[in-house]
XYZ file of C-alpha atoms in Angstrom:
561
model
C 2.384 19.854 -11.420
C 6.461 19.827 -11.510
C 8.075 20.946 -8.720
C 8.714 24.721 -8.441
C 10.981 26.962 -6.651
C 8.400 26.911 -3.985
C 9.161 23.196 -3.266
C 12.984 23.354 -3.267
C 13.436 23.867 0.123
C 11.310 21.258 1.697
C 13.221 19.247 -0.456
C 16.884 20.182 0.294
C 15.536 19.053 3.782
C 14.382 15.662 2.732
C 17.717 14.886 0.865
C 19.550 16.179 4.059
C 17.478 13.671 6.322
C 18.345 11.313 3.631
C 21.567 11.587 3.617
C 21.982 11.732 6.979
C 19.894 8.923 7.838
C 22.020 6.586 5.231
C 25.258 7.930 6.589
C 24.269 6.664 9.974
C 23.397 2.765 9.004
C 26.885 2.922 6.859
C 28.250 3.463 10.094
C 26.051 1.131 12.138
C 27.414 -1.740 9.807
C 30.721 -0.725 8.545
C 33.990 -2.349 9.604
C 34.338 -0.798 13.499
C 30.526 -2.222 14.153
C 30.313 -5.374 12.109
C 31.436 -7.132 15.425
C 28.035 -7.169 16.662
C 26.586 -9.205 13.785
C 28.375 -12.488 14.904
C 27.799 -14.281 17.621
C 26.278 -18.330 18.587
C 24.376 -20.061 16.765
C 21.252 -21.269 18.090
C 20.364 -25.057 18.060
C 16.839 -24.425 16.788
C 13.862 -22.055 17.274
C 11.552 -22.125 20.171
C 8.328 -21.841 18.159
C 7.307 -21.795 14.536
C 4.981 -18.304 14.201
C 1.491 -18.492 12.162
C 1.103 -17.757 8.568
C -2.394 -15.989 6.753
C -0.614 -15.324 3.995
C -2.541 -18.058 1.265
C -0.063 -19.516 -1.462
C -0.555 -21.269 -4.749
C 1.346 -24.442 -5.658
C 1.265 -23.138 -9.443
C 4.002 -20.860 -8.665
C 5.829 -23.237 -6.801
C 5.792 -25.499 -9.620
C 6.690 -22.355 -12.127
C 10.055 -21.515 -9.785
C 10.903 -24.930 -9.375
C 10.944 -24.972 -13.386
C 13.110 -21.604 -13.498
C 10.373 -18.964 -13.988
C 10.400 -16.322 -11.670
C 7.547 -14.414 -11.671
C 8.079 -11.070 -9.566
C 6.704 -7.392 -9.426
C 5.704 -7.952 -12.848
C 8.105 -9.290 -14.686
C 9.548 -12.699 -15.454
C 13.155 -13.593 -15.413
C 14.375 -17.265 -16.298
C 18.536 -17.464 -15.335
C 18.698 -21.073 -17.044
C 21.191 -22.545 -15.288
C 22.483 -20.076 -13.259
C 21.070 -19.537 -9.468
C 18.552 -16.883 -9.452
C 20.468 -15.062 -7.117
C 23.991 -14.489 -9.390
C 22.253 -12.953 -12.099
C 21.299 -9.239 -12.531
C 17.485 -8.814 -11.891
C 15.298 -6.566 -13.662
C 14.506 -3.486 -11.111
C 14.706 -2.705 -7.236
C 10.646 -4.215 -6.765
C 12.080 -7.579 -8.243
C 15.176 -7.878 -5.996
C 12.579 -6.437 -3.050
C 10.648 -9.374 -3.511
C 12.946 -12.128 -4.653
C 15.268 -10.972 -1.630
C 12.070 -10.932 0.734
C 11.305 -14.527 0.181
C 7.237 -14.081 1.093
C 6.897 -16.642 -1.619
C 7.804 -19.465 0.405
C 4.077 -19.698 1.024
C 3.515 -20.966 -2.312
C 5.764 -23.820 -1.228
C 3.811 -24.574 2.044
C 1.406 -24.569 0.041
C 2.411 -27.562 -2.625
C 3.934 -29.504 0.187
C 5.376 -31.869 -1.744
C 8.692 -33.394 -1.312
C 9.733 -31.590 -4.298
C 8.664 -27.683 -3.304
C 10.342 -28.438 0.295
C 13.945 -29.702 -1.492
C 13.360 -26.590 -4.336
C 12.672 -24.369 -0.817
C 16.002 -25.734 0.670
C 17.850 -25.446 -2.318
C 16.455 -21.697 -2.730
C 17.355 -20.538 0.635
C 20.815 -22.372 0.471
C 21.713 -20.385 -2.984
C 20.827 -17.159 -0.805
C 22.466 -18.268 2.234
C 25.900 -18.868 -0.169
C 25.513 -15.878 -2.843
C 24.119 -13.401 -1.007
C 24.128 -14.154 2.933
C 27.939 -13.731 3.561
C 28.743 -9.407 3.202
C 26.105 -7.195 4.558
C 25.819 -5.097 1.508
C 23.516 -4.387 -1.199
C 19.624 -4.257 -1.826
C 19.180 -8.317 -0.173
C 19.945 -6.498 3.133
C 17.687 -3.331 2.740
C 16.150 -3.255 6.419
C 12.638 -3.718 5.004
C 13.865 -6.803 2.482
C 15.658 -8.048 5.536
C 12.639 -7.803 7.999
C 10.743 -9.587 4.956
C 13.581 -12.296 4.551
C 13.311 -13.047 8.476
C 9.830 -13.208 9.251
C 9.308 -15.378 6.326
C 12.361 -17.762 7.044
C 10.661 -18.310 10.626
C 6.930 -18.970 9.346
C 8.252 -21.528 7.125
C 10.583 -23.191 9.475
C 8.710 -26.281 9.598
C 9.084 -26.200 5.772
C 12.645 -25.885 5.806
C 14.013 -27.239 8.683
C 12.289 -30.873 8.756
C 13.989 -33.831 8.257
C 16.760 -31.477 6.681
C 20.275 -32.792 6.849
C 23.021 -31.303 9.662
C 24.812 -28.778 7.513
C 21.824 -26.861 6.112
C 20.155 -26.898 9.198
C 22.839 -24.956 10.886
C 23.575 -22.875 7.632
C 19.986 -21.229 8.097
C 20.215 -20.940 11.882
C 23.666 -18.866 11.710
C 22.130 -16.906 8.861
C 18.614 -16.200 10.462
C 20.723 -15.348 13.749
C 23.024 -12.924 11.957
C 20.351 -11.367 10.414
C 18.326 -10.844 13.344
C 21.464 -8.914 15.495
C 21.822 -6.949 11.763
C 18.243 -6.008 12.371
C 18.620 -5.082 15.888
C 21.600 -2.829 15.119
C 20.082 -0.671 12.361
C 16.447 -0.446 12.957
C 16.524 3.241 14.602
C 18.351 3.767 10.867
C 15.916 2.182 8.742
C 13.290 4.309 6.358
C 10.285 6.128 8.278
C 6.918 4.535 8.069
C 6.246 0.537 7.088
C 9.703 0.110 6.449
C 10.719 0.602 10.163
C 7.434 -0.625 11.240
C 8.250 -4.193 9.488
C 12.012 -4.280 11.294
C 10.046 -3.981 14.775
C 7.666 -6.378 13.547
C 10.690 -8.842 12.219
C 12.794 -8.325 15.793
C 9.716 -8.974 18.043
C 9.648 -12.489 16.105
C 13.093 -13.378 16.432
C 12.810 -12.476 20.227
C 9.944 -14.775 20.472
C 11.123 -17.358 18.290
C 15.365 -17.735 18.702
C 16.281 -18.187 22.222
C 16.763 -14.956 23.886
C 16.273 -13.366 27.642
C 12.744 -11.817 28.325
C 14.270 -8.266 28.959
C 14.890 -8.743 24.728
C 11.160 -9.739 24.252
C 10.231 -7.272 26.392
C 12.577 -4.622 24.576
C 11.554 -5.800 20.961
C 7.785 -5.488 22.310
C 8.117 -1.999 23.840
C 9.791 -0.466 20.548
C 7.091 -1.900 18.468
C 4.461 -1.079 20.176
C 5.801 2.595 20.461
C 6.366 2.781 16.169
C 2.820 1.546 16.497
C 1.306 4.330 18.036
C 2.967 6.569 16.278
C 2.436 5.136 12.612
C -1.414 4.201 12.942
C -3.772 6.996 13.633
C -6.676 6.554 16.528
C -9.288 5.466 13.648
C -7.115 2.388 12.708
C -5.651 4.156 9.124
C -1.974 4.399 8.392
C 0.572 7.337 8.343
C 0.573 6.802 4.695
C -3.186 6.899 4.036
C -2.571 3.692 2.002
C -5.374 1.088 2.721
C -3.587 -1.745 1.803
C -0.656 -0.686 4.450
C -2.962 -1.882 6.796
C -3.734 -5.376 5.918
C -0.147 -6.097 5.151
C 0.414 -5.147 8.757
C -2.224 -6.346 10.199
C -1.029 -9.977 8.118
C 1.988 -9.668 10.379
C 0.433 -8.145 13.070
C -2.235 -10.971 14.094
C 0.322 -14.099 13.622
C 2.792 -11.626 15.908
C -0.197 -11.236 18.800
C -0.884 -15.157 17.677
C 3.109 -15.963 18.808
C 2.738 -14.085 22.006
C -0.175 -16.011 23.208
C 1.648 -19.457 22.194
C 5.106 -18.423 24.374
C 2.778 -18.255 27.557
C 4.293 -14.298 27.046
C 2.000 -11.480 27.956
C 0.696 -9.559 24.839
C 1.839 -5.679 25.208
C -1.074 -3.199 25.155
C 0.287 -1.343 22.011
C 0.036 -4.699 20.113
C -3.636 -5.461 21.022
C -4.837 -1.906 20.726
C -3.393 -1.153 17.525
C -4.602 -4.614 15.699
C -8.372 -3.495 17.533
C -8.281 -0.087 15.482
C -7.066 -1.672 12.337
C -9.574 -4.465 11.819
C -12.418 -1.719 11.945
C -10.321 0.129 9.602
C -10.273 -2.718 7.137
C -13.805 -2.881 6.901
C -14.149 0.948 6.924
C -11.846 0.685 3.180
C -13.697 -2.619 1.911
C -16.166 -2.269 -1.278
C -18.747 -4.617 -1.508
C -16.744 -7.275 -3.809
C -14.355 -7.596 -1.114
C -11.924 -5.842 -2.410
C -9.901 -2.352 -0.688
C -10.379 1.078 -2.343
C -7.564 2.262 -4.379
C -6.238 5.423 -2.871
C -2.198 6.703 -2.287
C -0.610 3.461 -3.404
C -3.278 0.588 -3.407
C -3.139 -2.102 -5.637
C -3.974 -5.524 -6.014
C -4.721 -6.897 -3.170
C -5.539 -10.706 -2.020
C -9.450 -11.141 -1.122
C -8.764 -14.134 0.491
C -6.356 -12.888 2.955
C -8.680 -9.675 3.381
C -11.181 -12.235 4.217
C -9.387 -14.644 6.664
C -7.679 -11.078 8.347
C -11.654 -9.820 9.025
C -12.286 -13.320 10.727
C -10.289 -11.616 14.007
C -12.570 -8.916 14.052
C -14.625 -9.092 17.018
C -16.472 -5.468 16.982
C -18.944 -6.775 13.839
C -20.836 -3.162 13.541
C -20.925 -1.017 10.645
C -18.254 0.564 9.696
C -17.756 4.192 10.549
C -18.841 6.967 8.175
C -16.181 9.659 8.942
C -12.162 8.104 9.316
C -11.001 11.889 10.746
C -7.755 10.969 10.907
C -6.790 9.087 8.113
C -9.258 11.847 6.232
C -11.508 9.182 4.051
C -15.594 9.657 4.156
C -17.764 6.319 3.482
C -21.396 6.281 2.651
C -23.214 2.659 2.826
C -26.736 2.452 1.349
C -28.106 -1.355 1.119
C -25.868 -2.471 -0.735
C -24.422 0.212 -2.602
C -20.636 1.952 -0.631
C -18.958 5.221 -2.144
C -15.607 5.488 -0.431
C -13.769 9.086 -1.072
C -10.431 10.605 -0.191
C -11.425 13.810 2.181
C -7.778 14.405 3.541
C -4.877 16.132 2.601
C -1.865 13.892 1.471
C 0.608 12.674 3.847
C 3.479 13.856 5.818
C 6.224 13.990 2.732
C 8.602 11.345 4.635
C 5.515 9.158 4.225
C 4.265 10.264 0.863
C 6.819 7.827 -1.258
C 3.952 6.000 -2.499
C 1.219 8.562 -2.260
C -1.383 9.283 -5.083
C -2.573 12.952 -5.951
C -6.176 11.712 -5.693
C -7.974 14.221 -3.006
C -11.598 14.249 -3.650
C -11.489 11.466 -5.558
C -14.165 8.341 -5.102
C -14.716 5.127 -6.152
C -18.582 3.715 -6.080
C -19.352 -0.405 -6.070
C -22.695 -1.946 -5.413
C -23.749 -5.305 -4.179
C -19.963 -7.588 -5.548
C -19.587 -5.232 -8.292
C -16.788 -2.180 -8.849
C -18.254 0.670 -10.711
C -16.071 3.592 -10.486
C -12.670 3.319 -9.502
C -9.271 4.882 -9.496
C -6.812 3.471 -11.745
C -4.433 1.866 -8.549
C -0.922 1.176 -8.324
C 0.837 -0.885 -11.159
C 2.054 -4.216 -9.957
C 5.235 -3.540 -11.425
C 7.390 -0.355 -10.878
C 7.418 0.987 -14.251
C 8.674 4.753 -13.590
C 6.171 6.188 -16.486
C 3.154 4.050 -15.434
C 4.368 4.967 -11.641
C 3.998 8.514 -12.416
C 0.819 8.750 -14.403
C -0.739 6.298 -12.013
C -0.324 8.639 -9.422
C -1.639 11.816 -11.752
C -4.859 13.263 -10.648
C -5.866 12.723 -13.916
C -5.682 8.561 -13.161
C -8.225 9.027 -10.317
C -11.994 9.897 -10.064
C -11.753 13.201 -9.747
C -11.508 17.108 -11.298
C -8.443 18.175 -13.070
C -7.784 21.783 -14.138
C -5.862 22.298 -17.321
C -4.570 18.098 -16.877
C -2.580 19.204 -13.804
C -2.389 17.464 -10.904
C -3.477 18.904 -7.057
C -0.367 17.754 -5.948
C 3.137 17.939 -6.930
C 5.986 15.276 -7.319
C 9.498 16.052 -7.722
C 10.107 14.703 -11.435
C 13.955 14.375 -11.272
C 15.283 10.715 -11.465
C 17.662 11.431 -8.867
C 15.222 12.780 -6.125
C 12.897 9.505 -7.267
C 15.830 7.478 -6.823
C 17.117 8.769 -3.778
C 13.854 10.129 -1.584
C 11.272 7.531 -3.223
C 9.206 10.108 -5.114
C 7.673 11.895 -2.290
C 4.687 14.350 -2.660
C 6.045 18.236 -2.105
C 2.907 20.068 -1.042
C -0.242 20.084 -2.389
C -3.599 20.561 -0.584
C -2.587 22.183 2.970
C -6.496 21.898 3.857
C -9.460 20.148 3.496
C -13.182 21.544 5.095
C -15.313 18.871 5.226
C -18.925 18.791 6.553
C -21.529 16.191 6.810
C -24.521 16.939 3.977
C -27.274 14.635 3.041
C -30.375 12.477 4.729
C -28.825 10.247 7.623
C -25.257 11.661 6.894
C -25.479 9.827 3.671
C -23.450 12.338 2.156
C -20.405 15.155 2.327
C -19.351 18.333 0.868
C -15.279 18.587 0.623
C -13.166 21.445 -0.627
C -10.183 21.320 -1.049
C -6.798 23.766 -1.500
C -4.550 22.058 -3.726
C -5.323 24.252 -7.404
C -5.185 27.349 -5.291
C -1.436 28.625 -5.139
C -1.106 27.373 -9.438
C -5.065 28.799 -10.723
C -6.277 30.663 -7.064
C -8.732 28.083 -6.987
C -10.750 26.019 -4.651
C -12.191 22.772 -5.552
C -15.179 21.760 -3.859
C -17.294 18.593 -4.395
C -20.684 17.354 -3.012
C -21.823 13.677 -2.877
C -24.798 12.112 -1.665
C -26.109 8.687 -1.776
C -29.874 8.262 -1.362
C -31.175 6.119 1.600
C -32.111 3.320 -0.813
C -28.948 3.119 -2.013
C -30.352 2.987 -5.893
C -28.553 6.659 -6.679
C -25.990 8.638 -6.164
C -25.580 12.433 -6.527
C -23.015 14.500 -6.943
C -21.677 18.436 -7.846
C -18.344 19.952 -8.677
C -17.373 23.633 -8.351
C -14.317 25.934 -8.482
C -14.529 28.837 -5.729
C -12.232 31.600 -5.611
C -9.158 31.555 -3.196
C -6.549 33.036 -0.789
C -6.466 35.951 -3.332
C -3.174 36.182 -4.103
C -1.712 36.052 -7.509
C -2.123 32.830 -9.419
C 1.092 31.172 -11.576
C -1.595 30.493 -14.438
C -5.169 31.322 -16.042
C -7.425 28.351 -16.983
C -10.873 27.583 -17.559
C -10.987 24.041 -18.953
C -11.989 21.711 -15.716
C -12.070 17.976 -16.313
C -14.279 16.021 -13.703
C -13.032 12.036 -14.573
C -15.187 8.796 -13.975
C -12.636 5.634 -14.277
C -15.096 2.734 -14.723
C -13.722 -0.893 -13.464
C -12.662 -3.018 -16.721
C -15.899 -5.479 -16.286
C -18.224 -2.849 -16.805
C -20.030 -2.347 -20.080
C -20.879 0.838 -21.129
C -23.401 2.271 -24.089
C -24.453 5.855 -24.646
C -28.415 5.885 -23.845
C -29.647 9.404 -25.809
C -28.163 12.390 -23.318
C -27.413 9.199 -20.271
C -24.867 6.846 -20.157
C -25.623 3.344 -19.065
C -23.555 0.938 -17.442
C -23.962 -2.735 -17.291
C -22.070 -5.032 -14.574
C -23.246 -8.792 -14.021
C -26.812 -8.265 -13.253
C -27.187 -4.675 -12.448
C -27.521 -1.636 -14.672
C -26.975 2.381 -13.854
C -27.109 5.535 -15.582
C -24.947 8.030 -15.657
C -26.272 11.631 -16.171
C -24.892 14.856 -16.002
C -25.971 18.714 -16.873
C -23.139 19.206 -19.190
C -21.469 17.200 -22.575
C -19.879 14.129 -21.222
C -17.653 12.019 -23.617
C -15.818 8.299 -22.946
C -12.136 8.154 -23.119
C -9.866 5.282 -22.742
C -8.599 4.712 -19.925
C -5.792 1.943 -17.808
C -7.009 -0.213 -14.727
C -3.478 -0.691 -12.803
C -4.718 -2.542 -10.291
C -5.148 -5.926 -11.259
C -2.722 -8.876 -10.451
C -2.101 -9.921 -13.846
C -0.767 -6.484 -14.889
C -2.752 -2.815 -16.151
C -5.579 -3.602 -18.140
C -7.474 -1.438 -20.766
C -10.772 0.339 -19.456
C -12.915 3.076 -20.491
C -13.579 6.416 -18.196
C -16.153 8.973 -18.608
C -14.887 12.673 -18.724
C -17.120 15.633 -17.950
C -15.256 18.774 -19.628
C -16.723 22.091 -17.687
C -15.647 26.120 -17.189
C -14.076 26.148 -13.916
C -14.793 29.386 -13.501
C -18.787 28.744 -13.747
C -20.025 29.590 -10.262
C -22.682 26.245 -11.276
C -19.718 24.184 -11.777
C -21.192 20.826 -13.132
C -23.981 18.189 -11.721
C -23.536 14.638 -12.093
C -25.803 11.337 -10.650
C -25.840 7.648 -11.025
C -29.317 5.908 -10.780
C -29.618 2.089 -10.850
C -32.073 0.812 -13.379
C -32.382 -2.455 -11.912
């Protein structure tokens, strides 16, 4: 849905916080402040943090040849440094500027990635390093650019000559007291979180008193407890928010423990609720669920991140908080979004997907969401965050929640979600709690309609069962009248699918389902976003029903074999 009149005031109060907030870091680093950038420059750093981050010396050997590969696109400036030519979008010069691909060349480690490193971080250090200005020194880029520059010390700074060597330590230095000055000033939610994360590094690692360590520690670990909820999720209801923090997070704990410094409460508690939380979002291929911004994500790091969980139960059914609902049969796991969206200063990268569910069984996907695009493509942006591009119920194509479609506001605020559900009742249904009934508010104030969904998995794992329905709401008088509900089934691109008489059946590696349903089901095209070498075709089956049927529609998949 577009935004509506309705919205336009919780919107003239984001732009104001906006405004206000960017007003206050052009102050914090205009002329009268810049002073407190400058300052000594240290003779070396005091310890070289941890990295999980796994690289790949094929893209080490691509850059060092003049392809850079970035947030989708590729960009080859010839002769030219990579950093004096214009670059394709703001998720390009994010990542370029962030310099988290360093890892690929720790990972070569050959004398030519470390001099093609060097000569990388020199280039930035000359073009872009000398005015505070500009996306390079966004505080999130910024926290990026400094955590990585310390993990890969070692990289860079051995056996380097004088004059670099002191180039990068004035640089990381200035960068750090940058940090420091604007970080109260920098964007709500991982943004801010990374800055706290970045300065409790450069406390630990660039000579400094302990009151700074101590300082850096107690901010973070306040931003901590506010930002991740008691059952280990995010503010932004984004699994993958939490293993890119918890990538930071464990190295950060890691660098405590190596400085003989005492590792603050906030830090230990917070990583203990996010491992759980890891496993809570994990399918059974390794992979996260893709809800309110997911994407792509690196198994292997998943993997090496769950090594540092200690608790080794089962993962919780119910994540109250972070409002997701897991069922676990054998080896079957149905993970579904139960909550209402996010707080709107956190909702930049959310998805419209409430109620939506994605099913996987033994190292298999089944039915997913679509996922974020691994570029930032504004029209596959949008539709990628459409109800429509998640497993869910549509009514009349709209979507439960609402975006502000103006290029400005997406410029300026970062797309946020204006309201959509306000409420969610969920209860517990099913043999062992195998199952949930949702509803949800979110069609109500456009159609006066409820949507309510029940899902079940059986104890053996081999089906699962579910119901859509459309109830009748607050009452008052709806914007529009429609009838044509659209319950949506996004299958992952490796499945195989074949129309078996009134069933649908649905092949993956060694397994095979059916898909039924008490109504005319059809397949559709559909777009799989979320895979790291870009949005790949797929197929989706759509379930076209009256949503004002009382019945609604029945659905189930059963495993052959």
């Amino acid at each position: 849905m577009s935004t509506s009149l309705v919205d336009r005031p919780l919107l003239a109060v984001l732009t104001l916080r906006e405004a206000w907030r960017r007003a206050r870091r052009r102050l914090r680093t205009g002329p009268i402040h810049r002073w407190r950038f400058a300052g000594g420059v240290p003779d070396r750093l005091l310890v070289v943090p941890p990295n999980l981050r796994h690289g790949d010396p094929v893209v080490a050997e691509a850059i060092y040849a003049g392809r850079f590969h970035f947030a989708g696109q590729l960009l080859e400036p010839g002769r030219s440094s990579i950093f004096e030519v214009a670059l394709p979008s703001p998720a390009y010069t994010a990542e370029l500027n962030g310099f988290d691909w360093l890892r690929h060349h720790a990972e070569a480690g050959d004398a030519l990635a470390v001099a093609n490193a060097r000569a990388l971080v020199d280039d930035w250090i000359r073009f872009k390093g000398r005015t505070i200005a500009g996306p390079a020194f966004e505080p999130a880029v910024t926290a990026r650019r400094v955590i990585a520059w310390m993990t890969h010390a070692d990289l860079l700074l051995t056996d380097a000559e004088i004059g670099f060597y002191r180039r990068f330590m004035k640089s990381l230095a200035g960068q750090a007291r940058y940090l420091r000055s604007i970080a109260q000033e920098a964007p709500d939610g991982t943004p801010r979180l990374t800055v706290r994360i970045a300065l409790s590094f450069a406390a630990l690692c660039l000579p400094t008193p302990n009151a700074r360590i101590r300082i850096a520690a107690l901010h973070l670990s306040d931003e901590l407890e506010r930002q991740i909820f008691p059952d280990g999720g995010h503010v932004s209801r984004d699994p993958g928010a939490v293993a890119r923090i918890l990538a930071d997070m464990i190295p950060l704990r890691q660098t405590f423990v190596g400085q003989g410094q005492p590792v603050p409460k906030g830090i230990y508690t917070a990583i203990d609720r996010m491992l759980p939380a890891l496993r809570f979002f994990r399918h059974s291929d390794g992979s996260l669920a893709l809800f309110n911004g997911a994407g792509a994500g690196d198994v292997h790091l998943l993997s090496v991140l769950l090594r540092f969980d200690e608790t080794l139960g089962e993962p919780m059914f119910h994540a109250r908080q972070s409002g997701y609902h897991r069922l676990a049969a054998d080896q079957t796991v149905v993970i579904a979004d139960t909550g209402c969206p996010p707080q709107p200063a956190f909702s930049g990268g959310a998805h419209a997907g409430t109620l939506s569910f994605e099913l996987s069984s033994e190292a298999s996907r089944i039915v997913v969401n679509c996922g974020r695009p691994v570029g930032e493509d504004g029209d596959w942006r949008r539709l990628s965050r459409s109800t429509a591009a998640h497993s869910t119920v549509t009514i009349a194509d709209q979507s439960s929640s609402r975006f502000a479609r103006s290029e400005s506001l997406d410029r300026f605020l970062g797309t946020p979600l204006v309201p959509g559900p306000t409420h969610v009742d969920c209860a517990e249904t099913g043999d062992s709690g195998l199952g949930f009934e949702a509803t949800h508010d979110g069609y109500d104030r456009g159609f006066g309609l409820l949507h309510s969904r029940r899902i079940e998995v059986s104890r053996d794992g081999r089906s699962v069962l579910g119901a859509d329905r459309f109830l009748r709401g607050s009452g008052h008088r709806p914007q529009m009248i429609a009838r044509d509900a659209t319950a949506r089934f996004h299958l992952h691109p490796s499945v195989v699918v074949e129309t078996a008489g009134a069933a649908i059946r649905l092949s993956v590696r060694d397994q095979t389902w059916l898909f039924r349903c008490d109504s005319h089901c059809e397949i559709e095209d559909s777009i799989f976003f979320a895979d790291a070498a870009g949005a790949r075709r797929t197929l989706q089956i759509v379930v076209p029903f009256d949503a004002l049927s009382p019945e609604g529609v029945a659905w189930r998949f059963d495993r052959e074999r």
